[in-house]
Amino acid sequence: MSGIQKQPFLIGGQELRVSARTGVSSYPADGEDIETLLRNAEAALKKAKLSGDKHLFYAPEFNAQIAEKLTLENKLHRALEQEQLVLHYQPKVNLKSGQICGLEALLRWNDPETGLVPPMRFIPLLEETGMILEAGRWALAKAASDSLAWQSKGLRVPRIAVNVSPIQLQKKDFVGMVAQVISGAGNTAVELELEITESLIMQDIEANIQKLRGVQEMSIEVAIDDFGTGYSSLSYIAKLPVNALKIDRAFIINMTSNSDDLSIVSTIISLAHSLNLRVIAEGVETEEQANLLRLLKCDEIQGYLFSPAVPAERIEEFLREKKSLPR
Ligand code: C2E
Ligand code: CA
Ligand code: CA
């Protein structure tokens, strides 16, 4: 059987595309009775749906993997209910002034059993199950309320960037969701930015241009994340309603040793400036990288050199002390 069928059926004026996956188990290796054989074929089918394989033959570890995933999924449901998600923040620093000019909100899961879990271990499953809609909405609301709380303590709070998942942006009412969250937070006083990965924006470009415009109309900025790793068309970059480009960490890591990566970084900075966009370098870990980026006229840096992502209380201290990058 094929995956998604290329030729749609036309039924009642609607185009329908049918897709099929197959899970296979065989007698007697995978089971000696019908029930076991069907159950194992089902496990292979589930696995094929997740992996995107057209057909998969059963292997004993499939059941264990599915069980493990189900446990994690249940734990994540509880995590959302019991508010075990937390936001840490990583400062962005202006290279001219050395001052903190932005914060990026990064999701963590405070699992009572294992402690802080990094996003790469649970965001893929949140996305697969659709729970990212709730988690992403929560992150935006939490960032806005943290900003207001700091402001009420008399602190000058920079713009806070929140990451947006493809699953969120694909929703028709994405702009409505954002509007609802920020109006709930008492809005206008809070400066926000949404970070959206490059590969995602290019997928459904016309619809995304409309949505991003809607976001900007609420005075929320838009940054393209992981820039340089996708395949953006230059003619679209100029048309996109965005305010900033974030150069992917992969180019920053090798910039001081690899001349190709150095030219990519330098080209992205020039491109951004010629389009009147701010440019931010991610993953800056050394002074050598920061100095080179300063020479290249990069606007902002973010990375372990200044600070990793830290809990909200620590950010409050940074803002109070006006922590800055030594020059
Ligand atoms: P990202 O948006 O590219 O975030 C940057 C990641 O690089 C963060 O990892 C950050 O801690 C790490 N990082 C920052 N500076 C350095 C450095 O100097 N060196 C190194 N080695 N790493 C650095 P983190 O927090 O583990 O987040 C990973 C990814 O998870 C993020 O990548 C983002 O794609 C996703 N993510 C995090 N929070 C959210 C969220 O609220 N919603 C969604 N949809 N995705 C999120
Ligand atoms: Ca990001
Ligand atoms: Ca990134």
Short mmCIF file of C-alpha atoms in Angstrom, two decimals, residues 62 139 242 258:
data_model
loop_
_atom_site.label_atom_id
_atom_site.label_comp_id
_atom_site.label_asym_id
_atom_site.label_seq_id
_atom_site.Cartn_x
_atom_site.Cartn_y
_atom_site.Cartn_z
CA PHE A 62 7.52 -2.12 19.52
CA ALA A 139 3.95 29.80 27.69
CA VAL A 242 9.23 39.91 10.22
CA ASN A 258 35.72 27.61 9.24
#
